[in-house]
Coordinates of C-alpha atoms and ligand atoms in Angstrom, one line a residue:
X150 CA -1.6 -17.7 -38.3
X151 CA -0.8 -16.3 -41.9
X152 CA 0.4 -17.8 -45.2
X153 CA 2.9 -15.8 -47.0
X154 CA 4.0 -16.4 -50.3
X155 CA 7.4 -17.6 -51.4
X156 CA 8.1 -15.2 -53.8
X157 CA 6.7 -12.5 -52.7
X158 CA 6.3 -12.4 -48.7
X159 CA 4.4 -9.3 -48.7
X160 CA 1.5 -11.4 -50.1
X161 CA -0.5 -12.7 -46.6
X162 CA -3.6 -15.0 -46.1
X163 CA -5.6 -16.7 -44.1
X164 CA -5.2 -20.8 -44.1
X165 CA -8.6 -20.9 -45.3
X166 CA -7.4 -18.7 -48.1
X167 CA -4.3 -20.5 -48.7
X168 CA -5.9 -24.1 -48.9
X169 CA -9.3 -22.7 -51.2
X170 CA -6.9 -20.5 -53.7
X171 CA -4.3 -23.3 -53.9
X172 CA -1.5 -21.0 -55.1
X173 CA -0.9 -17.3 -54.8
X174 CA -1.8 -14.8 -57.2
X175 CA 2.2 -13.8 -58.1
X176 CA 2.9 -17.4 -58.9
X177 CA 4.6 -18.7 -55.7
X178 CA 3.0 -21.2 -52.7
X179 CA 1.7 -20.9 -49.6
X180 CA 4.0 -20.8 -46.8
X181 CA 3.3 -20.3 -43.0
X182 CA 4.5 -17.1 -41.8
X183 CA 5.7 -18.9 -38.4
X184 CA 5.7 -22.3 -37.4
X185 CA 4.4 -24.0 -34.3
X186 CA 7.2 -25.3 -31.6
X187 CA 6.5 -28.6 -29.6
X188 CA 8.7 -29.4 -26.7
X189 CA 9.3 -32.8 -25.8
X190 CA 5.9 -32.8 -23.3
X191 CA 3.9 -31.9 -26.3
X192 CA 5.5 -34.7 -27.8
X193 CA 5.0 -37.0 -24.7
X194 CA 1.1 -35.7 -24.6
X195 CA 0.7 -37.0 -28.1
X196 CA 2.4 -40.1 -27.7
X197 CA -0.7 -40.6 -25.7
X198 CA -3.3 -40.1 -27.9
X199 CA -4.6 -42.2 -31.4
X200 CA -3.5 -41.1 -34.9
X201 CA -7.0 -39.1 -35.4
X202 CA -6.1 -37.2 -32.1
X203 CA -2.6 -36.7 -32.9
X204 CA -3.7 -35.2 -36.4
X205 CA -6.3 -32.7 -34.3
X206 CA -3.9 -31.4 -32.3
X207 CA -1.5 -30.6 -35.4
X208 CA -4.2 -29.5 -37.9
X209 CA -5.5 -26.9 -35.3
X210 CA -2.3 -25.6 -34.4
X211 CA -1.6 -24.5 -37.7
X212 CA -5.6 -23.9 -38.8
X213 CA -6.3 -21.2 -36.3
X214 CA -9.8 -19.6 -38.4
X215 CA -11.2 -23.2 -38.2
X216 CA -12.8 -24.0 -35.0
X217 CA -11.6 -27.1 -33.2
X218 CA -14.7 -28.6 -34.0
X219 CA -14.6 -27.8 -37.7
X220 CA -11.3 -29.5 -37.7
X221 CA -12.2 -32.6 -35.7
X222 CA -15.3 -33.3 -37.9
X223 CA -12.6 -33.1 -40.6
X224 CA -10.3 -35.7 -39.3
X225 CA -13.0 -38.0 -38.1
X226 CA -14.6 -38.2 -42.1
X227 CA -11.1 -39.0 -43.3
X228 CA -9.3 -41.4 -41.5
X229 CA -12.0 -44.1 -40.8
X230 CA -11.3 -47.9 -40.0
X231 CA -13.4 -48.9 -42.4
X232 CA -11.5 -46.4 -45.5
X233 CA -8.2 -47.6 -43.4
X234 CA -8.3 -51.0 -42.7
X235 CA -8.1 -50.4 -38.9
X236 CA -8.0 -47.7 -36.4
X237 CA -4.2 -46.5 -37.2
X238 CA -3.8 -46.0 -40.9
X239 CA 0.0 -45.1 -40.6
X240 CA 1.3 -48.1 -38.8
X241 CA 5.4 -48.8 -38.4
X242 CA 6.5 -52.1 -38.7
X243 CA 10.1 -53.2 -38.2
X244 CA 12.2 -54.9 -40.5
X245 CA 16.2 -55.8 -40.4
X246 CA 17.7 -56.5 -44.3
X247 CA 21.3 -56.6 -44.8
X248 CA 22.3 -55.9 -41.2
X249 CA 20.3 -52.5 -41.6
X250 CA 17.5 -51.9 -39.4
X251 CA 14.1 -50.2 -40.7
X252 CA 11.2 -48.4 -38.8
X253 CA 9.1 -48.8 -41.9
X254 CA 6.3 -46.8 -42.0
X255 CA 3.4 -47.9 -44.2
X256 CA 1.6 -45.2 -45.8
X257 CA -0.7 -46.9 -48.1
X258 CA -3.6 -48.5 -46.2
X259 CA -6.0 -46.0 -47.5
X260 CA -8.6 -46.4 -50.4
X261 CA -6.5 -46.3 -53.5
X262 CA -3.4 -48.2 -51.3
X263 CA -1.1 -45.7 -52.2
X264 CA 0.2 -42.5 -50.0
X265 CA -1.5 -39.8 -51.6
X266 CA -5.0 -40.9 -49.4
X267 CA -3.2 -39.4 -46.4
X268 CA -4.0 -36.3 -47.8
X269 CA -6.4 -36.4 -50.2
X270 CA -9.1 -38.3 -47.9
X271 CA -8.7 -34.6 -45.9
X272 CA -8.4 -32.3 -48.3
X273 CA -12.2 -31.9 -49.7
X274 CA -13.4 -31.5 -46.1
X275 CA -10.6 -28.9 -45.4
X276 CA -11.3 -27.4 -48.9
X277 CA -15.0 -27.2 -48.5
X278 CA -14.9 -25.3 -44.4
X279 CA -12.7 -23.0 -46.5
X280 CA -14.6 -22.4 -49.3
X281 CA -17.4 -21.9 -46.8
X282 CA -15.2 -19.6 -45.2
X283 CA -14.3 -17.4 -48.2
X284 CA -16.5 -17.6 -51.0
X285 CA -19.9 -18.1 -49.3
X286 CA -20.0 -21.4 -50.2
X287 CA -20.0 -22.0 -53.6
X288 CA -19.9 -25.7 -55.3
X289 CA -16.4 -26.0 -56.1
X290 CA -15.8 -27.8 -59.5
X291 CA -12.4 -29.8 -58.8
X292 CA -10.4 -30.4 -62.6
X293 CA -7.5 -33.0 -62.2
X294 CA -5.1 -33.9 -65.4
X295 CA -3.6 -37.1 -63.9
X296 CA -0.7 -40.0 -65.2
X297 CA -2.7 -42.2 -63.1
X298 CA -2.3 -42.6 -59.0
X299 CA -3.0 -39.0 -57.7
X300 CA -6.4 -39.3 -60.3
X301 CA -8.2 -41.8 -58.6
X302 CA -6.8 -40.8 -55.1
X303 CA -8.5 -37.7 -55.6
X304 CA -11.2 -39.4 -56.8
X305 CA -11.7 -41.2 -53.8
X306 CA -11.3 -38.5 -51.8
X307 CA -13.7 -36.1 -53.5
X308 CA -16.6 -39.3 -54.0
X309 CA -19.7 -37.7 -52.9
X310 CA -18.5 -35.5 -50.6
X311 CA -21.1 -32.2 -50.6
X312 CA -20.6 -29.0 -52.3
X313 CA -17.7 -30.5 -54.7
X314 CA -17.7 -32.1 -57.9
X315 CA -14.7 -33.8 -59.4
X316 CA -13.6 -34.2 -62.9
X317 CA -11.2 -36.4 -63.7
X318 CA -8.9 -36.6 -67.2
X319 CA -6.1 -38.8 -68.4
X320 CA -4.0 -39.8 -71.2
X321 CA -6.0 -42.3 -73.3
X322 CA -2.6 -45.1 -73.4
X323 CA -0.7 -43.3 -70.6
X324 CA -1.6 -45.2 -67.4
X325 CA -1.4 -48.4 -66.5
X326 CA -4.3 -51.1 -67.1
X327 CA -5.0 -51.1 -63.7
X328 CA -4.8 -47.4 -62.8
X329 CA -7.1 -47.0 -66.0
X330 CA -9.6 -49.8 -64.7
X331 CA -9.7 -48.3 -61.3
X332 CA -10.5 -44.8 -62.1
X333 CA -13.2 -45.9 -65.0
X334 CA -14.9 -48.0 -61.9
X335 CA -15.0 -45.0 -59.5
X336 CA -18.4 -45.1 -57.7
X337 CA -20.3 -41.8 -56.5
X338 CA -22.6 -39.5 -57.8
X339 CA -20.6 -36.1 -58.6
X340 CA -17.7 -37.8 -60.0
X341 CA -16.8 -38.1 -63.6
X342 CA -13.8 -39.6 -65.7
X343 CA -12.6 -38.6 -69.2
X344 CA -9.7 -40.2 -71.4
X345 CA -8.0 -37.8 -73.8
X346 CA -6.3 -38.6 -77.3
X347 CA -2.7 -37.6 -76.2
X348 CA -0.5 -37.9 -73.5
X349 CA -0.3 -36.6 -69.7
X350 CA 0.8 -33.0 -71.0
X351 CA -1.6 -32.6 -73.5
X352 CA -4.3 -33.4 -70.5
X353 CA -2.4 -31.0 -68.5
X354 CA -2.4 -27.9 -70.6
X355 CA -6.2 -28.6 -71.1
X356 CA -7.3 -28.4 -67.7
X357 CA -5.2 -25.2 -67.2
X358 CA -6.4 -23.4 -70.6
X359 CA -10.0 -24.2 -69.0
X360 CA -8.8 -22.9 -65.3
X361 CA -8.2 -19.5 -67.1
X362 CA -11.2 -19.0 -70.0
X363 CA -12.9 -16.2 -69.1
X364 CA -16.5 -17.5 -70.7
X365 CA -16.3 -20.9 -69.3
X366 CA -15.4 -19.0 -66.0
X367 CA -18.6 -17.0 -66.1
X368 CA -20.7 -19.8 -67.0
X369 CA -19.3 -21.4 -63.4
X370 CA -20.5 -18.1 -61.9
X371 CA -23.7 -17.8 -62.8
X372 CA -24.3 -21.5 -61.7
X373 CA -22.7 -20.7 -58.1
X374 CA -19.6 -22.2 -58.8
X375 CA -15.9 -22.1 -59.0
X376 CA -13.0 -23.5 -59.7
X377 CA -10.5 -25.2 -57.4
X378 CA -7.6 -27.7 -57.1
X379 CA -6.6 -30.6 -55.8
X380 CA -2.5 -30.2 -56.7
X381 CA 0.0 -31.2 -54.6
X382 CA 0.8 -27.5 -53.5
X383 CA -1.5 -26.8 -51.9
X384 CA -1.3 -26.5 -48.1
X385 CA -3.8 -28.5 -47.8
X386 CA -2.2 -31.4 -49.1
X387 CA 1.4 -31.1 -47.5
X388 CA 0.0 -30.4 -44.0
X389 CA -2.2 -34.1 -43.3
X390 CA 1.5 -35.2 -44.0
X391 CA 3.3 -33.9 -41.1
X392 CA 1.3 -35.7 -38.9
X393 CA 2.4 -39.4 -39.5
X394 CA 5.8 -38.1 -39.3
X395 CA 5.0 -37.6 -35.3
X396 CA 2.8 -40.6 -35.2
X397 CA 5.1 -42.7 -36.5
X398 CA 7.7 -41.3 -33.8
X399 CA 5.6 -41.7 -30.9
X400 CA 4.6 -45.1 -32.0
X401 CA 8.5 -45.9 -32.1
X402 CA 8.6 -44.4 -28.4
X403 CA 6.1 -46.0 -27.2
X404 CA 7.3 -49.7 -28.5
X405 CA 10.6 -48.8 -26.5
X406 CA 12.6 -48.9 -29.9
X407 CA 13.6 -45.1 -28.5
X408 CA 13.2 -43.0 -25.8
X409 CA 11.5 -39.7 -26.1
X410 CA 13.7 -37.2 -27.3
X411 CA 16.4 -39.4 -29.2
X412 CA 16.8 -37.9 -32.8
X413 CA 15.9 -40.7 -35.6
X414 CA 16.1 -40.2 -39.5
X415 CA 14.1 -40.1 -42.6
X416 CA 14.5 -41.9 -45.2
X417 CA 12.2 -40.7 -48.5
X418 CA 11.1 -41.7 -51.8
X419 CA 10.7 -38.6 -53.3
X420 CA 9.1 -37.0 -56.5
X421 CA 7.6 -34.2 -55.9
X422 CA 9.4 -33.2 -52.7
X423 CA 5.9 -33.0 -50.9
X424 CA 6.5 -35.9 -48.2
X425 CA 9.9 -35.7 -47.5
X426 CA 9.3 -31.5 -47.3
X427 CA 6.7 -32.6 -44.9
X428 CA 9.5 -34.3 -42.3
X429 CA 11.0 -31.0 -42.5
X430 CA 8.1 -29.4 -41.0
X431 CA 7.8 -31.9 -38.4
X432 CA 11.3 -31.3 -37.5
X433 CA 11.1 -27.1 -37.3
X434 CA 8.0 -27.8 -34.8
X435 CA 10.3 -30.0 -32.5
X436 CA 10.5 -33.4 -33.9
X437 CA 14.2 -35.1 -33.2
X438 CA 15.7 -35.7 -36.8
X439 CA 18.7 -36.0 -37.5
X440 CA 19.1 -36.3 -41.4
X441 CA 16.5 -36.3 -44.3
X442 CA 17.2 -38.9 -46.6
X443 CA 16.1 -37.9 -50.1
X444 CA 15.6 -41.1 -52.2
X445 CA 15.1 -41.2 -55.8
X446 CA 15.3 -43.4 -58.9
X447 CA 17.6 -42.5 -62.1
X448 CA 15.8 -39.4 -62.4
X449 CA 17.9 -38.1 -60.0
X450 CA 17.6 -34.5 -60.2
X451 CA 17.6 -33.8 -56.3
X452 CA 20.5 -36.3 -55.9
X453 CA 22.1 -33.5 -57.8
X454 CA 21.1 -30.9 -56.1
X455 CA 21.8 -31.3 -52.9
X456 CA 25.1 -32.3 -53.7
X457 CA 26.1 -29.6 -56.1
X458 CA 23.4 -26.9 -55.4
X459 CA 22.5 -26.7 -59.3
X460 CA 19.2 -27.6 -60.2
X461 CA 18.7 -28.8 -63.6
X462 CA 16.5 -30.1 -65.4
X463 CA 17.9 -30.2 -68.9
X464 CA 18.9 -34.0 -68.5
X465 CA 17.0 -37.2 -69.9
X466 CA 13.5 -38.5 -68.7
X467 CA 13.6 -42.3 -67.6
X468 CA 10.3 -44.0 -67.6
X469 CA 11.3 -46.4 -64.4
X470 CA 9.2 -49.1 -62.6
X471 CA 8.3 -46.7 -59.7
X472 CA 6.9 -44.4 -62.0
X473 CA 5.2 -41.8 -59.2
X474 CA 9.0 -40.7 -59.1
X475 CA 9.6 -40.0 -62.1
X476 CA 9.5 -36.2 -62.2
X477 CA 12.2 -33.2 -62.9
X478 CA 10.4 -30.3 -61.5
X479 CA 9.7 -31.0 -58.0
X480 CA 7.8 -28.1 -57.2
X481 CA 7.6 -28.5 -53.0
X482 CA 11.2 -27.8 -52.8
X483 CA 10.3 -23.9 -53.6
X484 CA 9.2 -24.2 -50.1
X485 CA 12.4 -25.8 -48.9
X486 CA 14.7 -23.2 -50.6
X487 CA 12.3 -20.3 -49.3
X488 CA 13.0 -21.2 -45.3
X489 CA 16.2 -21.8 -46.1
X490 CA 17.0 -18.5 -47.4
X491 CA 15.8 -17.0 -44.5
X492 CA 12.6 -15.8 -46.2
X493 CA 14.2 -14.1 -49.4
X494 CA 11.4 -14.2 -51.8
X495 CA 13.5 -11.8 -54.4
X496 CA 16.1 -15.1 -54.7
X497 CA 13.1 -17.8 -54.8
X498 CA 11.6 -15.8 -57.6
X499 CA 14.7 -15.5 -59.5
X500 CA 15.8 -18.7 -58.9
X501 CA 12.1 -20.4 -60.3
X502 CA 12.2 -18.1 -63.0
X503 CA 15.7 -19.3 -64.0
X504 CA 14.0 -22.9 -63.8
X505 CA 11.0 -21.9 -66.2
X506 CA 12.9 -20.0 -68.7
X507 CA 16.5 -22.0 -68.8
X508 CA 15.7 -25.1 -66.8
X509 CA 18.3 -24.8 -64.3
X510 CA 19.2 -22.7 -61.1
X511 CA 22.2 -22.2 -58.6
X512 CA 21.5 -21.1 -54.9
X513 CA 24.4 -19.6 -53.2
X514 CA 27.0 -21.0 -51.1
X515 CA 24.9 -20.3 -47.3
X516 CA 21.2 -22.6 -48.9
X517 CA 23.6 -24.8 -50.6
X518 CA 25.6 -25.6 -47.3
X519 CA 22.5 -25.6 -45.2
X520 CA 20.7 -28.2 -47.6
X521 CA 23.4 -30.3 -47.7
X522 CA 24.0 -30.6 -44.0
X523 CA 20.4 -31.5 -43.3
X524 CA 19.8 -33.7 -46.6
X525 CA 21.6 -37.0 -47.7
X526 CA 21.0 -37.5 -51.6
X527 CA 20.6 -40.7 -53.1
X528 CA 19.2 -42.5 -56.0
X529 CA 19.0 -46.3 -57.6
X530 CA 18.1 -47.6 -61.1
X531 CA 15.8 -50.3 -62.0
X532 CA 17.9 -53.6 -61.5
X533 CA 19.1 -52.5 -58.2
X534 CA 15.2 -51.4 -56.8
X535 CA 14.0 -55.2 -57.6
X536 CA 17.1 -56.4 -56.6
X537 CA 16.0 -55.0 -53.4
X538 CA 12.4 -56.1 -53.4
X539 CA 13.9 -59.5 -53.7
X540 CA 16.1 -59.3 -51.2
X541 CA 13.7 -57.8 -48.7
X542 CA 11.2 -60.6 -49.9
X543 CA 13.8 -63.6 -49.7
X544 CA 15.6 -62.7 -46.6
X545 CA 13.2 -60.3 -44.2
X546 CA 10.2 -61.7 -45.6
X547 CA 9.3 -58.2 -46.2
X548 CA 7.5 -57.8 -49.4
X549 CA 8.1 -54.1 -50.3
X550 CA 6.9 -51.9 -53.8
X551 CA 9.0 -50.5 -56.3
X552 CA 8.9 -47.1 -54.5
X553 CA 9.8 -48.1 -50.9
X554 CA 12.5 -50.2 -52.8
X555 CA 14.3 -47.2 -54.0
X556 CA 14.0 -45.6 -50.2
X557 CA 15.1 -49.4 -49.2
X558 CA 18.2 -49.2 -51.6
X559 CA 19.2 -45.5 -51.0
X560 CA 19.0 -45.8 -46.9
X561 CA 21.1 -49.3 -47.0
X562 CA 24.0 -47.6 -49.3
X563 CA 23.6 -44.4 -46.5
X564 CA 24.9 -46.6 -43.8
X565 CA 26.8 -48.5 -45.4
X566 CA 28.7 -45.2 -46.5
X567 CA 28.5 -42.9 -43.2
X568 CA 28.2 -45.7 -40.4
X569 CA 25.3 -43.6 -39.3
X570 CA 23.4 -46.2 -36.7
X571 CA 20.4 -43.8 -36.0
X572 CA 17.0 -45.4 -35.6
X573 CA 15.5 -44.4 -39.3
X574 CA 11.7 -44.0 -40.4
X575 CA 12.1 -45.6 -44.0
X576 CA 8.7 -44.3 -45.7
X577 CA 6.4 -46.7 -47.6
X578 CA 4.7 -44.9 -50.3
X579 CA 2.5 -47.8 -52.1
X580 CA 0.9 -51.5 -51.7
X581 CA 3.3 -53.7 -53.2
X582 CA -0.2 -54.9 -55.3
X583 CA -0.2 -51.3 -57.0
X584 CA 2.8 -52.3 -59.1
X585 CA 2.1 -55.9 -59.4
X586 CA 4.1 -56.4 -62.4
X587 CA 7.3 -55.2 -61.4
X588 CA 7.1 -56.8 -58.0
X589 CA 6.5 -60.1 -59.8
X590 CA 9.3 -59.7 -62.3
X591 CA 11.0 -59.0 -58.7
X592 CA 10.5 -61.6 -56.6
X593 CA 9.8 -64.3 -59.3
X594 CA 12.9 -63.3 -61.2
X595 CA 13.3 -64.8 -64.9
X596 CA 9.9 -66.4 -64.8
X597 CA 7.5 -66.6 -67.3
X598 CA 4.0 -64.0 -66.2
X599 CA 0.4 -64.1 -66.5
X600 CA -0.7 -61.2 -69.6
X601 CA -3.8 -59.8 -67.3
X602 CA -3.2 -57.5 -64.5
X603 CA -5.7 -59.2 -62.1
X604 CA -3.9 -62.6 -62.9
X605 CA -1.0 -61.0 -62.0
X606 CA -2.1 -59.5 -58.5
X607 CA -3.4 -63.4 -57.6
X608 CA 0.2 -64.6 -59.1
X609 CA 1.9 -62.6 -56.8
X610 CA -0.6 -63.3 -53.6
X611 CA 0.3 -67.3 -54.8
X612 CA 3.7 -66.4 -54.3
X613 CA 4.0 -64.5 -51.3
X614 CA 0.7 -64.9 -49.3
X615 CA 0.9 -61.4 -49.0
X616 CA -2.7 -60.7 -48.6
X617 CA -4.9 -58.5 -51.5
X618 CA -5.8 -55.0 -50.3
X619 CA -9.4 -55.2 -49.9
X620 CA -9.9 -52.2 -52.8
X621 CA -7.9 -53.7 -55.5
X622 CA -9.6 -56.9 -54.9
X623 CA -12.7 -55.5 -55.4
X624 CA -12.0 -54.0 -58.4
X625 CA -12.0 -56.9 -60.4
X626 CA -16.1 -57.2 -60.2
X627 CA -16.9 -53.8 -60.6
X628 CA -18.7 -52.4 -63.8
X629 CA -17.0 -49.9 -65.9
X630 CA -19.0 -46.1 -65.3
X631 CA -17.0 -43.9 -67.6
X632 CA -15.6 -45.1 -71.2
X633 CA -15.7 -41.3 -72.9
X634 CA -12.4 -40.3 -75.2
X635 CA -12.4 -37.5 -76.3
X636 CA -9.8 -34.9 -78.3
X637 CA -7.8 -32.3 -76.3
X638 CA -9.9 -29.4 -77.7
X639 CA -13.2 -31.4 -76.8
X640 CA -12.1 -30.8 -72.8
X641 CA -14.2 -27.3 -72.1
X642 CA -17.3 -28.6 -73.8
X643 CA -17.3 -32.0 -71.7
X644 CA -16.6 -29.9 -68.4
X645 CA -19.9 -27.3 -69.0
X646 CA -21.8 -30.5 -69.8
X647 CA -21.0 -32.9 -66.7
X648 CA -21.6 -29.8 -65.3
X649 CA -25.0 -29.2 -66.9
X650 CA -24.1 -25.6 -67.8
X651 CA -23.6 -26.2 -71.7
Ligands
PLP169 C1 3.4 -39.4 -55.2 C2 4.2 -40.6 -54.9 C3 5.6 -40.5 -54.5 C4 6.3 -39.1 -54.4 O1 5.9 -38.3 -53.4 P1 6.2 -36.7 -53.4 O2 5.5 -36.1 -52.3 O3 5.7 -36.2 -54.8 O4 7.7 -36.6 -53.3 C5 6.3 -41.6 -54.1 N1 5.7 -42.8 -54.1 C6 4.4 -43.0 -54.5 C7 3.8 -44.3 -54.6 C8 3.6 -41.9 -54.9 O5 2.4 -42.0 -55.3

């Protein structure tokens, strides 16, 4: 199978090339040319199987140069019991709030307890078969610019895995205590964090000045190696995610909450459109949804959208408590707008250079209808997403993050609006312990809080009995590695020497 690219279709690849060059050469992201189709017996035959076989069937059905073996070795490394807590690391539970019932499907039992492990525990192995694949081999050097969760996910994911090396920055007083504490911890032996003086876009334009210097490029070279990315476009990232969409499906089936074949809904919190785009996937291959349910906080850009069909961006920037949300370019939906156009790259390209040069796009009438009949927009503020973390704490005994709180919120207010009674798969996108803070200020509401992050996670675990993930409890002993900040313009010199090519 081939990857086009969405704004330019005559652009085709392999998936190995898609996943080891990321993005396309013309600026636009890997899309597959055609897209597998499961009837219901498929669906039935991997309602049978565990979550690791369930994710070999889909991986190879959509990684046709990887051999079956190559792509089971690559599922077996990632989702262990022991990196997962048990042997399904996407579990559903079910929860009733408000006379609403939730399939809620808890995507943050990995590593770094947040959802980004459901890809990024894959994506070195896939990244390093196709490296193998397409450039002999080479190390590939792995440059993140983080604002804190998707840093140490990637970190995780990368630790000591062979032929990679991972280098980490971040904004010196842009992350939280705790995001900073975990990623200066991060064990392994080709790993290495940096803090920058300045904030997440200063870090940003860094790492993508050195992606693109031709001497520190040639130094890379001549040491056998290249570099590569972790972002959130690449295939490699969104495709791990359409498997837990059909997991959590056949593990719905098989409770006897539906029978095979009834539609259900989605319900998102979204930021980068990468797991709810994800869903859609699952859905053109033959999953029974009805709606997506696009879920965001009061940056609610994609509310817009896919009421109005106007994308724009030119509108304030909230810093909110679920903070992995708070984004105005959501890049995946390029992908989105490309199927739904029927493949016109011409209008994708126009429309995201509209969105780079003025901020803002319009599709026509045909996307905007199609988007709207498929999506549901919604959004919530701050009061009303720990207003629902303490109602889904107080009455469902549900103890819920800030994230899955806006999802929470934004499904509730779809029913209550459209009646719609369809069995929903709300999506879970951290550990409640993540975003300790917040969830305290939640569920212990006017109460005076401990200062110290770690005194807050046992506060809350006090409070709710919830218990501590196992990795943020261990955080709390381990030594700090990495204390380096450095100056922006510091960055290439730092890279050649973790690398030992100064
Ligand atoms: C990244 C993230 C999101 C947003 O997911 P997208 O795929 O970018 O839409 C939501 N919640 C949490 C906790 C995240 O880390």
């Amino acid at each position: 199978m081939m990857y086009n690219s969405t704004t330019d279709k005559s652009v085709s690849v392999s998936a190995a090339q898609a996943i080891a060059q990321g993005i396309s050469s013309d600026g636009g992201l890997f899309v597959p040319c055609e897209i597998p189709s499961y009837s219901l017996d498929d669906i039935k035959e991997l309602a049978s199987l565990d979550y690791c076989g369930r994710a070999k069937k889909i991986l190879a059905d959509y990684l046709d140069d990887f051999t079956q073996s190559e792509i089971d070795e690559c599922v077996a490394k990632a989702y262990t019991a022991e990196k997962f807590g048990g042997s399904n690391p996407a579990p559903v539970v079910f929860c009733e709030n408000g006379g609403v019932n939730m399939n809620i499907l808890e995507l943050w039992h990995g590593p770094t307890c947040a959802f980004k492990d459901m890809a990024l525990q894959i994506l070195p192995h896939l990244l390093t078969k196709s490296l193998k694949k397409t450039s002999n081999g080479k190390k590939a050097v792995i440059l993140v610019a983080t604002s804190g969760d998707t840093g140490k996910a990637a970190l995780e994911g990368f630790k000591d895995v062979d032929g990679t090396q991972i280098i980490v920055f971040y904004p010196v007083d842009g992350v939280s205590p705790m995001q900073k504490h975990q990623m200066n911890t991060q064990l392994g032996g080709n790993v290495n964090v940096c803090a920058i003086k300045g904030n997440f876009d200063d870090a940003q334009t860094g790492v993508k000045e050195i992606f693109t210097t031709d001497y520190i490029i040639d130094k890379l070279k001549s040491g056998n190696m290249l570099f590569s990315s972790a972002n959130s476009i690449n295939w490699g990232r969104l495709l791990p995610q359409i498997v837990y969409y059909f997991s959590a499906y056949c593990d719905i089936a098989n409770s006897g909450r539906i029978k095979l074949g009834e539609q259900v809904n989605v319900c998102v919190p979204t930021g980068n459109f990468g797991n709810i785009l994800a869903s859609y996937y699952a859905m053109k291959m033959g999953l029974p949804v009805k709606k997506f349910i696009c879920a965001s906080n009061s940056n609610n850009v994609l509310t817009d959208f896919i009421n109005t069909g106007v994308y724009d961006k030119n509108r304030s920037f909230y810093t909110t408590v679920s903070p992995s949300m708070d984004i105005l370019v959501s890049s995946n939906l390029e992908r989105l707008l490309y199927h739904l156009s029927d493949n016109d790259d011409k209008a994708v390209s126009e429309w995201m250079t509209a969105l780079k040069s003025g901020g803002r796009y319009e599709v026509g009438d045909e996307v905007k209808n199609r988007v709207s009949k498929l999506f549901f927009g919604g959004f919530c503020n701050d009061g009303e997403t720990k207003k629902t973390i303490n109602n889904m704490f107080s009455e469902s005994s549900y103890l819920c993050d800030t994230h899955t709180a806006v999802a929470v919120n934004v499904y509730q207010n779809y029913v209550k609006s459209t009646g719609d009674n369809t069995e929903t798969i709300v999506v879970s996108t951290a550990s409640p312990y993540k975003f300790s803070r917040s969830v305290l200020e939640a569920v212990c509401e006017g109460e005076a809080l401990p200062e110290n992050e770690f005194d807050m996670v046992e506060q809350l675990n006090k409070v709710t009995s919830r218990p501590v993930p196992a990795p943020l409890a261990a955080l709390k002993d381990r030594q700090v590695r990495f204390n380096n900040v450095i100056a922006a313009n510091e960055m290439p010199e730092y890279v050649l020497k973790s690398l030992g090519i100064n």
